[in-house]
mmCIF file of N, CA and C and ligand atoms in Angstrom:
data_model
loop_
_atom_site.group_PDB
_atom_site.id
_atom_site.type_symbol
_atom_site.label_atom_id
_atom_site.label_comp_id
_atom_site.label_asym_id
_atom_site.label_seq_id
_atom_site.Cartn_x
_atom_site.Cartn_y
_atom_site.Cartn_z
ATOM 1 N N MET A 1 18.124 -13.771 -3.714
ATOM 2 C CA MET A 1 17.639 -13.513 -2.344
ATOM 3 C C MET A 1 16.835 -12.211 -2.306
ATOM 4 N N ASP A 2 15.785 -12.182 -1.487
ATOM 5 C CA ASP A 2 14.994 -10.970 -1.342
ATOM 6 C C ASP A 2 15.798 -9.831 -0.711
ATOM 7 N N THR A 3 15.494 -8.636 -1.170
ATOM 8 C CA THR A 3 15.956 -7.442 -0.465
ATOM 9 C C THR A 3 14.736 -6.652 -0.089
ATOM 10 N N ILE A 4 14.909 -5.605 0.665
ATOM 11 C CA ILE A 4 13.764 -4.748 1.018
ATOM 12 C C ILE A 4 13.075 -4.213 -0.236
ATOM 13 N N PRO A 5 13.839 -3.648 -1.193
ATOM 14 C CA PRO A 5 13.151 -3.170 -2.412
ATOM 15 C C PRO A 5 12.438 -4.254 -3.194
ATOM 16 N N THR A 6 13.029 -5.409 -3.388
ATOM 17 C CA THR A 6 12.350 -6.438 -4.193
ATOM 18 C C THR A 6 11.122 -6.984 -3.491
ATOM 19 N N PHE A 7 11.253 -7.231 -2.173
ATOM 20 C CA PHE A 7 10.119 -7.810 -1.447
ATOM 21 C C PHE A 7 8.945 -6.837 -1.356
ATOM 22 N N MET A 8 9.218 -5.581 -1.031
ATOM 23 C CA MET A 8 8.160 -4.616 -0.837
ATOM 24 C C MET A 8 7.499 -4.251 -2.201
ATOM 25 N N THR A 9 8.324 -4.190 -3.244
ATOM 26 C CA THR A 9 7.805 -3.872 -4.575
ATOM 27 C C THR A 9 6.870 -5.003 -5.046
ATOM 28 N N ALA A 10 7.227 -6.237 -4.747
ATOM 29 C CA ALA A 10 6.346 -7.385 -5.106
ATOM 30 C C ALA A 10 5.006 -7.263 -4.386
ATOM 31 N N GLN A 11 5.028 -6.776 -3.138
ATOM 32 C CA GLN A 11 3.746 -6.575 -2.446
ATOM 33 C C GLN A 11 2.910 -5.515 -3.127
ATOM 34 N N HIS A 12 3.534 -4.426 -3.588
ATOM 35 C CA HIS A 12 2.761 -3.409 -4.355
ATOM 36 C C HIS A 12 2.095 -4.045 -5.555
ATOM 37 N N ARG A 13 2.818 -4.862 -6.309
ATOM 38 C CA ARG A 13 2.251 -5.506 -7.524
ATOM 39 C C ARG A 13 1.101 -6.413 -7.141
ATOM 40 N N HIS A 14 1.321 -7.142 -6.020
ATOM 41 C CA HIS A 14 0.312 -8.071 -5.549
ATOM 42 C C HIS A 14 -0.977 -7.338 -5.167
ATOM 43 N N CYS A 15 -0.849 -6.207 -4.502
ATOM 44 C CA CYS A 15 -2.044 -5.399 -4.129
ATOM 45 C C CYS A 15 -2.687 -4.860 -5.419
ATOM 46 N N ASP A 16 -1.867 -4.431 -6.382
ATOM 47 C CA ASP A 16 -2.433 -3.916 -7.632
ATOM 48 C C ASP A 16 -3.370 -4.965 -8.278
ATOM 49 N N ASP A 17 -2.969 -6.229 -8.205
ATOM 50 C CA ASP A 17 -3.746 -7.292 -8.859
ATOM 51 C C ASP A 17 -5.158 -7.400 -8.314
ATOM 52 N N SER A 18 -5.303 -7.431 -6.980
ATOM 53 C CA SER A 18 -6.647 -7.562 -6.399
ATOM 54 C C SER A 18 -7.429 -6.235 -6.540
ATOM 55 N N PHE A 19 -6.711 -5.133 -6.573
ATOM 56 C CA PHE A 19 -7.367 -3.838 -6.789
ATOM 57 C C PHE A 19 -8.001 -3.799 -8.186
ATOM 58 N N ILE A 20 -7.226 -4.188 -9.194
ATOM 59 C CA ILE A 20 -7.721 -4.175 -10.586
ATOM 60 C C ILE A 20 -8.830 -5.209 -10.749
ATOM 61 N N ALA A 21 -8.694 -6.352 -10.087
ATOM 62 C CA ALA A 21 -9.735 -7.372 -10.156
ATOM 63 C C ALA A 21 -11.031 -6.872 -9.543
ATOM 64 N N THR A 22 -10.952 -6.099 -8.465
ATOM 65 C CA THR A 22 -12.154 -5.525 -7.872
ATOM 66 C C THR A 22 -12.809 -4.534 -8.838
ATOM 67 N N GLU A 23 -11.988 -3.662 -9.420
ATOM 68 C CA GLU A 23 -12.518 -2.659 -10.396
ATOM 69 C C GLU A 23 -13.299 -3.380 -11.531
ATOM 70 N N SER A 24 -12.655 -4.439 -12.075
ATOM 71 C CA SER A 24 -13.296 -5.142 -13.198
ATOM 72 C C SER A 24 -14.611 -5.767 -12.780
ATOM 73 N N ALA A 25 -14.607 -6.361 -11.561
ATOM 74 C CA ALA A 25 -15.826 -7.019 -11.057
ATOM 75 C C ALA A 25 -16.938 -5.972 -10.850
ATOM 76 N N VAL A 26 -16.558 -4.800 -10.302
ATOM 77 C CA VAL A 26 -17.576 -3.760 -10.073
ATOM 78 C C VAL A 26 -18.113 -3.271 -11.422
ATOM 79 N N SER A 27 -17.237 -3.075 -12.394
ATOM 80 C CA SER A 27 -17.643 -2.637 -13.725
ATOM 81 C C SER A 27 -18.664 -3.597 -14.316
ATOM 82 N N ALA A 28 -18.470 -4.896 -14.051
ATOM 83 C CA ALA A 28 -19.360 -5.935 -14.582
ATOM 84 C C ALA A 28 -20.568 -6.199 -13.666
ATOM 85 N N SER A 29 -20.687 -5.387 -12.617
ATOM 86 C CA SER A 29 -21.722 -5.608 -11.579
ATOM 87 C C SER A 29 -21.689 -7.032 -10.996
ATOM 88 N N ASN A 30 -20.518 -7.589 -10.934
ATOM 89 C CA ASN A 30 -20.334 -8.905 -10.297
ATOM 90 C C ASN A 30 -19.980 -8.635 -8.837
ATOM 91 N N TRP A 31 -21.009 -8.463 -8.023
ATOM 92 C CA TRP A 31 -20.806 -7.944 -6.662
ATOM 93 C C TRP A 31 -20.163 -8.994 -5.734
ATOM 94 N N ILE A 32 -20.466 -10.255 -5.984
ATOM 95 C CA ILE A 32 -19.833 -11.314 -5.138
ATOM 96 C C ILE A 32 -18.319 -11.345 -5.341
ATOM 97 N N GLN A 33 -17.970 -11.336 -6.622
ATOM 98 C CA GLN A 33 -16.534 -11.317 -6.954
ATOM 99 C C GLN A 33 -15.855 -10.034 -6.460
ATOM 100 N N ALA A 34 -16.585 -8.919 -6.604
ATOM 101 C CA ALA A 34 -16.041 -7.623 -6.160
ATOM 102 C C ALA A 34 -15.769 -7.642 -4.642
ATOM 103 N N ASP A 35 -16.761 -8.163 -3.870
ATOM 104 C CA ASP A 35 -16.551 -8.205 -2.412
ATOM 105 C C ASP A 35 -15.385 -9.061 -2.032
ATOM 106 N N SER A 36 -15.234 -10.199 -2.698
ATOM 107 C CA SER A 36 -14.139 -11.099 -2.312
ATOM 108 C C SER A 36 -12.769 -10.522 -2.704
ATOM 109 N N GLN A 37 -12.672 -9.910 -3.854
ATOM 110 C CA GLN A 37 -11.397 -9.300 -4.258
ATOM 111 C C GLN A 37 -11.100 -8.083 -3.427
ATOM 112 N N TRP A 38 -12.110 -7.293 -3.044
ATOM 113 C CA TRP A 38 -11.920 -6.108 -2.223
ATOM 114 C C TRP A 38 -11.434 -6.517 -0.838
ATOM 115 N N SER A 39 -11.922 -7.627 -0.357
ATOM 116 C CA SER A 39 -11.490 -8.066 0.978
ATOM 117 C C SER A 39 -10.025 -8.543 0.940
ATOM 118 N N VAL A 40 -9.602 -9.170 -0.158
ATOM 119 C CA VAL A 40 -8.194 -9.515 -0.310
ATOM 120 C C VAL A 40 -7.349 -8.256 -0.351
ATOM 121 N N PHE A 41 -7.789 -7.295 -1.185
ATOM 122 C CA PHE A 41 -7.046 -6.054 -1.348
ATOM 123 C C PHE A 41 -6.869 -5.293 -0.056
ATOM 124 N N THR A 42 -7.984 -5.079 0.670
ATOM 125 C CA THR A 42 -7.915 -4.256 1.857
ATOM 126 C C THR A 42 -7.100 -4.937 2.971
ATOM 127 N N THR A 43 -7.189 -6.284 3.029
ATOM 128 C CA THR A 43 -6.382 -6.967 4.046
ATOM 129 C C THR A 43 -4.909 -6.894 3.740
ATOM 130 N N ASP A 44 -4.545 -7.127 2.454
ATOM 131 C CA ASP A 44 -3.141 -7.100 2.061
ATOM 132 C C ASP A 44 -2.589 -5.672 2.176
ATOM 133 N N LEU A 45 -3.375 -4.690 1.732
ATOM 134 C CA LEU A 45 -2.908 -3.292 1.790
ATOM 135 C C LEU A 45 -2.646 -2.881 3.239
ATOM 136 N N GLU A 46 -3.608 -3.163 4.130
ATOM 137 C CA GLU A 46 -3.448 -2.735 5.509
ATOM 138 C C GLU A 46 -2.225 -3.391 6.168
ATOM 139 N N CYS A 47 -1.983 -4.629 5.835
ATOM 140 C CA CYS A 47 -0.836 -5.375 6.357
ATOM 141 C C CYS A 47 0.455 -4.673 5.845
ATOM 142 N N HIS A 48 0.501 -4.329 4.557
ATOM 143 C CA HIS A 48 1.642 -3.673 3.961
ATOM 144 C C HIS A 48 1.927 -2.314 4.627
ATOM 145 N N LEU A 49 0.870 -1.537 4.790
ATOM 146 C CA LEU A 49 1.030 -0.184 5.408
ATOM 147 C C LEU A 49 1.539 -0.323 6.832
ATOM 148 N N GLN A 50 1.036 -1.326 7.568
ATOM 149 C CA GLN A 50 1.503 -1.510 8.955
ATOM 150 C C GLN A 50 2.938 -1.988 9.012
ATOM 151 N N GLN A 51 3.328 -2.823 8.051
ATOM 152 C CA GLN A 51 4.738 -3.250 8.000
ATOM 153 C C GLN A 51 5.642 -2.057 7.815
ATOM 154 N N GLU A 52 5.218 -1.134 6.981
ATOM 155 C CA GLU A 52 6.021 0.080 6.744
ATOM 156 C C GLU A 52 6.024 0.960 7.986
ATOM 157 N N GLU A 53 4.855 1.204 8.536
ATOM 158 C CA GLU A 53 4.714 2.188 9.627
ATOM 159 C C GLU A 53 5.360 1.665 10.938
ATOM 160 N N THR A 54 5.284 0.356 11.159
ATOM 161 C CA THR A 54 5.771 -0.124 12.472
ATOM 162 C C THR A 54 7.219 -0.666 12.398
ATOM 163 N N ILE A 55 7.672 -1.077 11.205
ATOM 164 C CA ILE A 55 9.015 -1.669 11.117
ATOM 165 C C ILE A 55 9.953 -0.837 10.227
ATOM 166 N N LEU A 56 9.549 -0.726 8.974
ATOM 167 C CA LEU A 56 10.450 -0.170 7.948
ATOM 168 C C LEU A 56 10.733 1.332 8.193
ATOM 169 N N PHE A 57 9.678 2.115 8.380
ATOM 170 C CA PHE A 57 9.902 3.579 8.561
ATOM 171 C C PHE A 57 10.705 3.883 9.822
ATOM 172 N N PRO A 58 10.361 3.276 10.952
ATOM 173 C CA PRO A 58 11.161 3.542 12.157
ATOM 174 C C PRO A 58 12.637 3.122 11.946
ATOM 175 N N ALA A 59 12.879 2.010 11.240
ATOM 176 C CA ALA A 59 14.259 1.583 10.975
ATOM 177 C C ALA A 59 14.982 2.595 10.119
ATOM 178 N N PHE A 60 14.296 3.131 9.105
ATOM 179 C CA PHE A 60 14.852 4.171 8.239
ATOM 180 C C PHE A 60 15.197 5.414 9.069
ATOM 181 N N GLU A 61 14.236 5.801 9.923
ATOM 182 C CA GLU A 61 14.388 7.020 10.693
ATOM 183 C C GLU A 61 15.579 6.887 11.669
ATOM 184 N N GLN A 62 15.703 5.715 12.256
ATOM 185 C CA GLN A 62 16.772 5.479 13.199
ATOM 186 C C GLN A 62 18.138 5.469 12.492
ATOM 187 N N ALA A 63 18.203 4.863 11.307
ATOM 188 C CA ALA A 63 19.451 4.727 10.593
ATOM 189 C C ALA A 63 19.917 6.041 9.979
ATOM 190 N N THR A 64 18.983 6.886 9.555
ATOM 191 C CA THR A 64 19.339 8.123 8.856
ATOM 192 C C THR A 64 19.217 9.377 9.718
ATOM 193 N N GLY A 65 18.492 9.280 10.830
ATOM 194 C CA GLY A 65 18.248 10.461 11.646
ATOM 195 C C GLY A 65 17.188 11.381 11.033
ATOM 196 N N MET A 66 16.630 10.926 9.854
ATOM 197 C CA MET A 66 15.624 11.777 9.198
ATOM 198 C C MET A 66 14.206 11.363 9.671
ATOM 199 N N THR A 67 13.721 12.099 10.686
ATOM 200 C CA THR A 67 12.415 11.736 11.194
ATOM 201 C C THR A 67 11.291 12.571 10.641
ATOM 202 N N MET A 68 11.644 13.739 10.063
ATOM 203 C CA MET A 68 10.611 14.653 9.547
ATOM 204 C C MET A 68 10.626 14.683 8.026
ATOM 205 N N GLY A 69 11.272 13.730 7.392
ATOM 206 C CA GLY A 69 11.474 13.753 5.929
ATOM 207 C C GLY A 69 10.452 12.867 5.201
ATOM 208 N N PRO A 70 11.007 12.054 4.338
ATOM 209 C CA PRO A 70 10.153 11.241 3.450
ATOM 210 C C PRO A 70 9.166 10.350 4.173
ATOM 211 N N THR A 71 9.560 9.814 5.350
ATOM 212 C CA THR A 71 8.650 8.896 6.037
ATOM 213 C C THR A 71 7.386 9.630 6.514
ATOM 214 N N GLN A 72 7.526 10.898 6.860
ATOM 215 C CA GLN A 72 6.310 11.642 7.275
ATOM 216 C C GLN A 72 5.370 11.861 6.086
ATOM 217 N N VAL A 73 5.964 12.127 4.921
ATOM 218 C CA VAL A 73 5.161 12.280 3.707
ATOM 219 C C VAL A 73 4.422 10.944 3.426
ATOM 220 N N MET A 74 5.137 9.847 3.551
ATOM 221 C CA MET A 74 4.539 8.540 3.281
ATOM 222 C C MET A 74 3.402 8.231 4.284
ATOM 223 N N ARG A 75 3.625 8.557 5.544
ATOM 224 C CA ARG A 75 2.573 8.315 6.565
ATOM 225 C C ARG A 75 1.329 9.128 6.246
ATOM 226 N N ALA A 76 1.522 10.395 5.798
ATOM 227 C CA ALA A 76 0.368 11.240 5.476
ATOM 228 C C ALA A 76 -0.398 10.657 4.299
ATOM 229 N N GLU A 77 0.370 10.113 3.323
ATOM 230 C CA GLU A 77 -0.301 9.518 2.139
ATOM 231 C C GLU A 77 -1.034 8.223 2.548
ATOM 232 N N HIS A 78 -0.475 7.465 3.479
ATOM 233 C CA HIS A 78 -1.190 6.278 3.979
ATOM 234 C C HIS A 78 -2.546 6.685 4.531
ATOM 235 N N ALA A 79 -2.577 7.792 5.280
ATOM 236 C CA ALA A 79 -3.844 8.258 5.872
ATOM 237 C C ALA A 79 -4.845 8.581 4.785
ATOM 238 N N GLN A 80 -4.361 9.244 3.700
ATOM 239 C CA GLN A 80 -5.273 9.526 2.561
ATOM 240 C C GLN A 80 -5.767 8.248 1.928
ATOM 241 N N MET A 81 -4.875 7.283 1.788
ATOM 242 C CA MET A 81 -5.275 6.005 1.171
ATOM 243 C C MET A 81 -6.342 5.311 2.043
ATOM 244 N N ARG A 82 -6.117 5.309 3.363
ATOM 245 C CA ARG A 82 -7.098 4.653 4.240
ATOM 246 C C ARG A 82 -8.455 5.312 4.183
ATOM 247 N N GLN A 83 -8.465 6.675 4.072
ATOM 248 C CA GLN A 83 -9.721 7.418 3.981
ATOM 249 C C GLN A 83 -10.478 7.001 2.704
ATOM 250 N N LEU A 84 -9.745 6.940 1.580
ATOM 251 C CA LEU A 84 -10.367 6.545 0.310
ATOM 252 C C LEU A 84 -10.873 5.088 0.389
ATOM 253 N N VAL A 85 -10.093 4.230 0.999
ATOM 254 C CA VAL A 85 -10.491 2.817 1.114
ATOM 255 C C VAL A 85 -11.792 2.726 1.918
ATOM 256 N N ALA A 86 -11.889 3.504 3.004
ATOM 257 C CA ALA A 86 -13.106 3.467 3.820
ATOM 258 C C ALA A 86 -14.326 3.937 3.010
ATOM 259 N N GLU A 87 -14.121 4.990 2.209
ATOM 260 C CA GLU A 87 -15.229 5.481 1.381
ATOM 261 C C GLU A 87 -15.617 4.471 0.327
ATOM 262 N N MET A 88 -14.646 3.785 -0.234
ATOM 263 C CA MET A 88 -14.875 2.784 -1.249
ATOM 264 C C MET A 88 -15.610 1.540 -0.655
ATOM 265 N N THR A 89 -15.252 1.195 0.568
ATOM 266 C CA THR A 89 -15.928 0.088 1.212
ATOM 267 C C THR A 89 -17.423 0.375 1.369
ATOM 268 N N GLN A 90 -17.713 1.638 1.718
ATOM 269 C CA GLN A 90 -19.124 2.052 1.812
ATOM 270 C C GLN A 90 -19.814 2.000 0.469
ATOM 271 N N ALA A 91 -19.133 2.545 -0.563
ATOM 272 C CA ALA A 91 -19.706 2.565 -1.906
ATOM 273 C C ALA A 91 -19.972 1.142 -2.388
ATOM 274 N N LEU A 92 -19.053 0.218 -2.045
ATOM 275 C CA LEU A 92 -19.189 -1.169 -2.487
ATOM 276 C C LEU A 92 -20.382 -1.828 -1.746
ATOM 277 N N SER A 93 -20.491 -1.587 -0.463
ATOM 278 C CA SER A 93 -21.636 -2.218 0.238
ATOM 279 C C SER A 93 -22.940 -1.637 -0.195
ATOM 280 N N ALA A 94 -22.945 -0.391 -0.696
ATOM 281 C CA ALA A 94 -24.175 0.167 -1.270
ATOM 282 C C ALA A 94 -24.374 -0.225 -2.747
ATOM 283 N N GLN A 95 -23.412 -0.973 -3.257
ATOM 284 C CA GLN A 95 -23.385 -1.345 -4.709
ATOM 285 C C GLN A 95 -23.572 -0.112 -5.569
ATOM 286 N N ASN A 96 -22.843 0.960 -5.204
ATOM 287 C CA ASN A 96 -22.867 2.199 -5.962
ATOM 288 C C ASN A 96 -21.674 2.216 -6.919
ATOM 289 N N LYS A 97 -21.935 1.741 -8.139
ATOM 290 C CA LYS A 97 -20.873 1.538 -9.126
ATOM 291 C C LYS A 97 -20.145 2.843 -9.459
ATOM 292 N N ASP A 98 -20.922 3.893 -9.768
ATOM 293 C CA ASP A 98 -20.267 5.165 -10.187
ATOM 294 C C ASP A 98 -19.395 5.723 -9.104
ATOM 295 N N GLN A 99 -19.936 5.685 -7.881
ATOM 296 C CA GLN A 99 -19.151 6.255 -6.799
ATOM 297 C C GLN A 99 -17.879 5.443 -6.548
ATOM 298 N N PHE A 100 -18.027 4.124 -6.570
ATOM 299 C CA PHE A 100 -16.890 3.271 -6.345
ATOM 300 C C PHE A 100 -15.783 3.536 -7.412
ATOM 301 N N LEU A 101 -16.214 3.536 -8.674
ATOM 302 C CA LEU A 101 -15.231 3.663 -9.774
ATOM 303 C C LEU A 101 -14.595 5.048 -9.795
ATOM 304 N N GLY A 102 -15.381 6.073 -9.398
ATOM 305 C CA GLY A 102 -14.801 7.424 -9.323
ATOM 306 C C GLY A 102 -13.726 7.485 -8.278
ATOM 307 N N LEU A 103 -14.005 6.928 -7.066
ATOM 308 C CA LEU A 103 -13.029 6.912 -5.984
ATOM 309 C C LEU A 103 -11.832 6.006 -6.347
ATOM 310 N N SER A 104 -12.096 4.951 -7.063
ATOM 311 C CA SER A 104 -11.004 4.009 -7.352
ATOM 312 C C SER A 104 -9.978 4.626 -8.312
ATOM 313 N N GLU A 105 -10.473 5.528 -9.168
ATOM 314 C CA GLU A 105 -9.523 6.235 -10.066
ATOM 315 C C GLU A 105 -8.586 7.122 -9.218
ATOM 316 N N THR A 106 -9.161 7.799 -8.237
ATOM 317 C CA THR A 106 -8.366 8.661 -7.362
ATOM 318 C C THR A 106 -7.349 7.856 -6.559
ATOM 319 N N LEU A 107 -7.825 6.734 -6.002
ATOM 320 C CA LEU A 107 -6.936 5.883 -5.198
ATOM 321 C C LEU A 107 -5.832 5.298 -6.081
ATOM 322 N N MET A 108 -6.170 4.898 -7.271
ATOM 323 C CA MET A 108 -5.159 4.307 -8.190
ATOM 324 C C MET A 108 -4.016 5.298 -8.454
ATOM 325 N N ILE A 109 -4.377 6.568 -8.734
ATOM 326 C CA ILE A 109 -3.361 7.584 -9.013
ATOM 327 C C ILE A 109 -2.509 7.836 -7.767
ATOM 328 N N LEU A 110 -3.192 7.971 -6.609
ATOM 329 C CA LEU A 110 -2.436 8.175 -5.370
ATOM 330 C C LEU A 110 -1.488 7.024 -5.091
ATOM 331 N N MET A 111 -1.990 5.796 -5.223
ATOM 332 C CA MET A 111 -1.136 4.642 -4.944
ATOM 333 C C MET A 111 0.042 4.538 -5.914
ATOM 334 N N GLN A 112 -0.219 4.825 -7.196
ATOM 335 C CA GLN A 112 0.858 4.747 -8.177
ATOM 336 C C GLN A 112 1.995 5.733 -7.852
ATOM 337 N N GLN A 113 1.577 6.977 -7.484
ATOM 338 C CA GLN A 113 2.595 7.981 -7.152
ATOM 339 C C GLN A 113 3.321 7.615 -5.865
ATOM 340 N N HIS A 114 2.563 7.167 -4.892
ATOM 341 C CA HIS A 114 3.117 6.801 -3.585
ATOM 342 C C HIS A 114 4.133 5.616 -3.759
ATOM 343 N N ASN A 115 3.677 4.581 -4.443
ATOM 344 C CA ASN A 115 4.505 3.402 -4.621
ATOM 345 C C ASN A 115 5.783 3.716 -5.384
ATOM 346 N N MET A 116 5.662 4.604 -6.389
ATOM 347 C CA MET A 116 6.854 4.958 -7.165
ATOM 348 C C MET A 116 7.899 5.640 -6.291
ATOM 349 N N LYS A 117 7.433 6.530 -5.383
ATOM 350 C CA LYS A 117 8.399 7.204 -4.497
ATOM 351 C C LYS A 117 9.073 6.181 -3.565
ATOM 352 N N GLU A 118 8.279 5.220 -3.077
ATOM 353 C CA GLU A 118 8.888 4.210 -2.217
ATOM 354 C C GLU A 118 9.872 3.338 -2.991
ATOM 355 N N GLU A 119 9.447 2.921 -4.172
ATOM 356 C CA GLU A 119 10.280 1.981 -4.951
ATOM 357 C C GLU A 119 11.543 2.613 -5.460
ATOM 358 N N GLN A 120 11.451 3.896 -5.871
ATOM 359 C CA GLN A 120 12.623 4.558 -6.478
ATOM 360 C C GLN A 120 13.518 5.233 -5.454
ATOM 361 N N MET A 121 12.946 5.571 -4.253
ATOM 362 C CA MET A 121 13.757 6.339 -3.295
ATOM 363 C C MET A 121 13.823 5.679 -1.937
ATOM 364 N N LEU A 122 12.660 5.508 -1.308
ATOM 365 C CA LEU A 122 12.680 5.116 0.102
ATOM 366 C C LEU A 122 13.184 3.709 0.343
ATOM 367 N N TYR A 123 12.731 2.758 -0.448
ATOM 368 C CA TYR A 123 13.181 1.359 -0.215
ATOM 369 C C TYR A 123 14.701 1.229 -0.499
ATOM 370 N N PRO A 124 15.187 1.763 -1.625
ATOM 371 C CA PRO A 124 16.643 1.645 -1.852
ATOM 372 C C PRO A 124 17.470 2.346 -0.807
ATOM 373 N N MET A 125 17.001 3.525 -0.327
ATOM 374 C CA MET A 125 17.729 4.234 0.753
ATOM 375 C C MET A 125 17.716 3.424 2.026
ATOM 376 N N THR A 126 16.582 2.805 2.341
ATOM 377 C CA THR A 126 16.445 2.006 3.546
ATOM 378 C C THR A 126 17.435 0.814 3.458
ATOM 379 N N GLN A 127 17.421 0.126 2.321
ATOM 380 C CA GLN A 127 18.298 -1.001 2.126
ATOM 381 C C GLN A 127 19.762 -0.568 2.322
ATOM 382 N N ALA A 128 20.096 0.607 1.778
ATOM 383 C CA ALA A 128 21.505 1.079 1.776
ATOM 384 C C ALA A 128 21.931 1.561 3.177
ATOM 385 N N HIS A 129 21.034 2.122 3.950
ATOM 386 C CA HIS A 129 21.437 2.743 5.193
ATOM 387 C C HIS A 129 21.346 1.836 6.437
ATOM 388 N N LEU A 130 20.494 0.794 6.346
ATOM 389 C CA LEU A 130 20.343 -0.051 7.550
ATOM 390 C C LEU A 130 21.583 -0.850 7.817
ATOM 391 N N PRO A 131 22.017 -0.874 9.084
ATOM 392 C CA PRO A 131 23.169 -1.696 9.437
ATOM 393 C C PRO A 131 22.883 -3.188 9.190
ATOM 394 N N ASP A 132 21.642 -3.628 9.371
ATOM 395 C CA ASP A 132 21.297 -5.028 9.131
ATOM 396 C C ASP A 132 19.963 -5.143 8.394
ATOM 397 N N ALA A 133 19.977 -4.847 7.103
ATOM 398 C CA ALA A 133 18.752 -4.814 6.328
ATOM 399 C C ALA A 133 18.081 -6.190 6.291
ATOM 400 N N ALA A 134 18.885 -7.258 6.252
ATOM 401 C CA ALA A 134 18.322 -8.608 6.201
ATOM 402 C C ALA A 134 17.491 -8.914 7.416
ATOM 403 N N ALA A 135 17.952 -8.519 8.582
ATOM 404 C CA ALA A 135 17.184 -8.746 9.828
ATOM 405 C C ALA A 135 15.873 -7.984 9.839
ATOM 406 N N VAL A 136 15.910 -6.745 9.335
ATOM 407 C CA VAL A 136 14.706 -5.939 9.300
ATOM 408 C C VAL A 136 13.702 -6.580 8.330
ATOM 409 N N LEU A 137 14.214 -7.097 7.220
ATOM 410 C CA LEU A 137 13.326 -7.737 6.245
ATOM 411 C C LEU A 137 12.687 -8.984 6.860
ATOM 412 N N GLN A 138 13.399 -9.703 7.683
ATOM 413 C CA GLN A 138 12.849 -10.867 8.368
ATOM 414 C C GLN A 138 11.691 -10.455 9.271
ATOM 415 N N GLN A 139 11.887 -9.322 9.979
ATOM 416 C CA GLN A 139 10.799 -8.773 10.842
ATOM 417 C C GLN A 139 9.585 -8.449 10.033
ATOM 418 N N VAL A 140 9.788 -7.845 8.869
ATOM 419 C CA VAL A 140 8.672 -7.474 7.988
ATOM 420 C C VAL A 140 7.906 -8.727 7.572
ATOM 421 N N LYS A 141 8.683 -9.753 7.144
ATOM 422 C CA LYS A 141 8.057 -10.984 6.688
ATOM 423 C C LYS A 141 7.255 -11.682 7.815
ATOM 424 N N ALA A 142 7.755 -11.534 9.042
ATOM 425 C CA ALA A 142 7.114 -12.241 10.156
ATOM 426 C C ALA A 142 5.938 -11.475 10.686
ATOM 427 N N TYR A 143 5.729 -10.208 10.221
ATOM 428 C CA TYR A 143 4.665 -9.344 10.739
ATOM 429 C C TYR A 143 3.306 -9.952 10.471
HETATM 430 FE FE1 FE2 B 201 3.649 3.154 1.812
HETATM 431 FE FE1 FE2 B 202 4.599 0.481 0.137
#
């Protein structure tokens, strides 16, 4: 059965797949493929970030009383990710390969570090502290 850590971690891996596919397509100047993979990535990523910001983080904050702790750091990193994604969308529409790949390296590092913190700390703590983790996971899935 899914738990918050297993379900959310699978989403990270899923986003990684379309992100890497976009990078490969851009490297090969396959712009049609790059556009379609980028659109999958940005849609899935934005949905994931919103699930965290509107359901998971508030549930964590309510259950632990920690409103200025890890969730604030995660929200700030989401803002950095969104900024990079916006710049990359522009680079992609300009078919600027060097700019896109430079930014994608930065976003990849940021996402890896961010996801590791969530997978190793925030998701397990959320699962452990919520009075009804299964119900919160249902809300996430229905989002
Ligand atoms: Fe996150
Ligand atoms: Fe996440």
